[in-house]
Amino acid sequence: MNIKTSNTSLLALGLAVLLLTGCEAAEQSAQELLDKTVGKTTEAIREVVNETVANAMDQINGKIDGLQDDVDKTLGKPEQEEPQTEQKADEPTLADKTRVHEA
């Protein structure tokens, strides 16, 4: 009877080790899947937030531009056809060049 109990104990111990090894592998697999899912979800959320903020800023800028136009009309300022770029604003005008040559 002692041999039978010993064999049963060894078999039970072996099954327990296999079960624990399988559980650990399953846990690792689940953790990897969770990490990938969290990473993909975080990236998707960032994209949605960036798009939402960009759309909101476009709407705000459009409203501000409209308000500026209304204020300019109220003050009687003429409408500008094209705003000057920084380069054009930094370049001396023809009148400025003439003043330099006259001096």
Rosetta silent file (secondary structure, phi, psi, omega in degrees, C-alpha in Angstrom):
SEQUENCE: MNIKTSNTSLLALGLAVLLLTGCEAAEQSAQELLDKTVGKTTEAIREVVNETVANAMDQINGKIDGLQDDVDKTLGKPEQEEPQTEQKADEPTLADKTRVHEA
SCORE:     score description
SCORE:     0.000 S_00000001
   1 L     0.000  -29.329 -178.350    0.000    0.000    0.000 S_00000001
   2 H   -65.236  -38.221  179.896    2.863    2.304    0.644 S_00000001
   3 H   -68.134  -40.331  179.796    4.030    2.133   -2.999 S_00000001
   4 H   -64.634  -41.754  178.584    0.541    2.892   -4.270 S_00000001
   5 H   -66.300  -39.130  179.243    0.261    5.949   -2.002 S_00000001
   6 H   -65.607  -44.370  178.796    3.729    7.068   -3.047 S_00000001
   7 H   -65.149  -39.317  179.073    2.894    6.741   -6.744 S_00000001
   8 H   -65.904  -39.861  178.870   -0.387    8.562   -6.253 S_00000001
   9 H   -65.418  -42.717  178.243    1.380   11.346   -4.395 S_00000001
  10 H   -64.597  -41.683  178.475    3.994   11.682   -7.149 S_00000001
  11 H   -63.255  -43.571  178.877    1.272   11.699   -9.804 S_00000001
  12 H   -64.087  -41.313  178.669   -0.679   14.350   -7.882 S_00000001
  13 H   -64.521  -42.769  178.127    2.486   16.410   -7.438 S_00000001
  14 H   -62.569  -43.194  178.008    3.284   16.125  -11.148 S_00000001
  15 H   -64.878  -38.056  178.703   -0.227   17.200  -12.127 S_00000001
  16 H   -64.174  -41.223  178.484   -0.044   20.128   -9.706 S_00000001
  17 H   -64.883  -44.586  177.731    3.255   21.266  -11.262 S_00000001
  18 H   -61.780  -42.071  179.814    1.807   20.980  -14.764 S_00000001
  19 H   -63.338  -45.712  179.043   -1.304   22.860  -13.695 S_00000001
  20 H   -65.081  -39.250  177.551    0.723   25.654  -12.092 S_00000001
  21 H   -63.221  -42.676  177.841    2.996   25.881  -15.154 S_00000001
  22 H   -64.547  -39.684  178.571   -0.052   26.107  -17.381 S_00000001
  23 H   -64.948  -40.878  179.540   -1.592   28.756  -15.164 S_00000001
  24 H   -65.111  -42.276  178.132    1.611   30.809  -15.227 S_00000001
  25 H   -63.925  -40.741  178.365    1.784   30.595  -19.027 S_00000001
  26 H   -65.263  -39.231  178.809   -1.870   31.589  -19.270 S_00000001
  27 H   -64.623  -43.646  178.164   -1.267   34.502  -16.908 S_00000001
  28 H   -61.708  -43.801  179.358    1.706   35.699  -18.978 S_00000001
  29 H   -62.528  -43.706  178.870   -0.324   35.422  -22.162 S_00000001
  30 H   -64.286  -39.584  179.565   -3.224   37.321  -20.608 S_00000001
  31 H   -65.589  -42.246  177.794   -0.868   40.032  -19.334 S_00000001
  32 H   -62.097  -43.108  178.484    0.714   40.451  -22.788 S_00000001
  33 H   -63.114  -41.945  178.693   -2.722   40.687  -24.383 S_00000001
  34 H   -62.924  -43.853  179.435   -3.788   43.239  -21.775 S_00000001
  35 H   -61.324  -43.869  178.829   -0.642   45.325  -22.362 S_00000001
  36 H   -63.847  -42.360 -179.542   -1.216   45.323  -26.137 S_00000001
  37 H   -64.010  -43.495  179.131   -4.867   46.240  -25.692 S_00000001
  38 H   -63.237  -42.540  179.667   -4.052   49.084  -23.309 S_00000001
  39 H   -62.235  -46.148 -179.935   -1.405   50.409  -25.716 S_00000001
  40 H   -66.777  -39.559  179.172   -3.744   50.335  -28.712 S_00000001
  41 H   -65.311  -42.660  178.923   -6.593   51.860  -26.715 S_00000001
  42 H   -61.374  -43.917  179.249   -4.361   54.649  -25.422 S_00000001
  43 H   -63.774  -42.656  178.831   -3.184   55.468  -28.956 S_00000001
  44 H   -62.884  -40.983  178.521   -6.764   55.491  -30.266 S_00000001
  45 H   -63.945  -42.070  178.407   -7.835   57.815  -27.441 S_00000001
  46 H   -59.876  -43.600  179.770   -4.930   60.173  -28.210 S_00000001
  47 H   -62.517  -43.439  179.963   -5.936   60.326  -31.870 S_00000001
  48 H   -64.446  -43.542 -179.893   -9.563   61.076  -31.000 S_00000001
  49 H   -64.098  -45.285  179.351   -8.557   63.757  -28.492 S_00000001
  50 H   -60.335  -43.632  179.592   -6.126   65.386  -30.948 S_00000001
  51 H   -65.174  -41.582 -179.872   -8.761   65.419  -33.688 S_00000001
  52 H   -64.776  -43.702  178.788  -11.392   66.812  -31.333 S_00000001
  53 H   -64.847  -42.120  179.230   -9.084   69.557  -30.068 S_00000001
  54 H   -61.852  -43.657  178.520   -8.066   70.462  -33.634 S_00000001
  55 H   -64.044  -41.865  179.082  -11.712   70.713  -34.700 S_00000001
  56 H   -63.291  -42.191  179.180  -12.573   72.816  -31.651 S_00000001
  57 H   -64.980  -39.026  176.772   -9.640   75.155  -32.336 S_00000001
  58 H   -61.212  -43.506  179.382  -10.707   75.532  -35.977 S_00000001
  59 H   -65.307  -42.475  179.180  -14.222   76.467  -34.858 S_00000001
  60 H   -63.727  -44.515  179.514  -12.912   78.918  -32.257 S_00000001
  61 H   -62.192  -39.344  177.765  -10.557   80.518  -34.789 S_00000001
  62 H   -63.354  -41.960  178.723  -13.426   80.850  -37.277 S_00000001
  63 H   -66.049  -40.773  178.974  -15.606   82.554  -34.663 S_00000001
  64 H   -64.246  -43.115  177.631  -12.765   84.894  -33.673 S_00000001
  65 H   -59.917  -41.672  178.109  -12.150   85.781  -37.327 S_00000001
  66 H   -63.579  -41.937  177.924  -15.856   86.532  -37.721 S_00000001
  67 H   -64.295  -39.911  178.114  -15.835   88.723  -34.607 S_00000001
  68 H   -63.149  -41.395  177.926  -12.762   90.584  -35.870 S_00000001
  69 H   -62.486  -43.457  179.030  -14.495   91.220  -39.189 S_00000001
  70 H   -62.465  -42.739  178.921  -17.585   92.512  -37.367 S_00000001
  71 H   -64.445  -43.085  179.108  -15.478   94.823  -35.188 S_00000001
  72 H   -61.675  -41.202  178.478  -13.580   96.103  -38.229 S_00000001
  73 H   -65.265  -40.943  179.779  -16.853   96.832  -40.053 S_00000001
  74 H   -63.772  -39.071  179.907  -18.226   98.588  -36.981 S_00000001
  75 H   -80.913   -7.090  178.065  -15.109  100.741  -36.719 S_00000001
  76 L    80.350   20.859  178.419  -15.231  101.477  -40.431 S_00000001
  77 L   -78.895  141.471  176.933  -11.913   99.846  -41.275 S_00000001
  78 L   -70.387  150.997  179.494  -11.517   98.690  -44.874 S_00000001
  79 L   -73.376  139.564  176.464  -11.345   94.954  -45.460 S_00000001
  80 L   -87.507  134.047  179.995   -7.896   93.549  -46.087 S_00000001
  81 L   -73.631  -52.644  177.780   -7.634   91.440  -49.213 S_00000001
  82 L  -137.028  128.262  175.921   -4.661   89.328  -48.126 S_00000001
  83 L   -67.369  144.323  178.959   -2.829   89.543  -44.848 S_00000001
  84 L   -72.283  144.548  174.956    0.890   90.166  -45.211 S_00000001
  85 L   -81.790  170.293 -179.673    3.216   87.325  -44.424 S_00000001
  86 H   -62.145  -38.744 -179.918    6.073   87.799  -42.000 S_00000001
  87 H   -63.179  -47.021 -179.128    8.584   88.046  -44.831 S_00000001
  88 H   -65.292  -36.908  179.690    6.614   90.737  -46.618 S_00000001
  89 H   -67.512  -33.434 -179.450    6.056   92.607  -43.372 S_00000001
  90 H   -78.996  -25.042 -179.168    9.798   92.548  -42.621 S_00000001
  91 L   -72.409  139.993  178.073   10.819   93.722  -46.100 S_00000001
  92 L   -68.375  144.473  178.195   11.140   97.496  -46.467 S_00000001
  93 L   -79.381  172.452  179.049    8.462   99.114  -48.596 S_00000001
  94 H   -61.933  -38.834  179.229    9.206  101.237  -51.650 S_00000001
  95 H   -64.216  -39.284  178.137    8.610  104.381  -49.573 S_00000001
  96 H   -65.348  -39.552  179.705   11.131  103.175  -46.974 S_00000001
  97 H   -65.864  -38.175 -179.587   13.719  102.478  -49.681 S_00000001
  98 H   -66.550  -39.723  179.211   13.188  105.930  -51.143 S_00000001
  99 H   -63.394  -37.331  179.442   13.702  107.574  -47.735 S_00000001
 100 H   -65.442  -41.560 -178.271   16.994  105.726  -47.294 S_00000001
 101 H   -72.205  -30.376 -179.593   18.248  106.910  -50.709 S_00000001
 102 H   -72.295  -29.822 -175.417   17.126  110.497  -50.077 S_00000001
 103 L   -75.935    0.000    0.000   19.059  110.750  -46.810 S_00000001
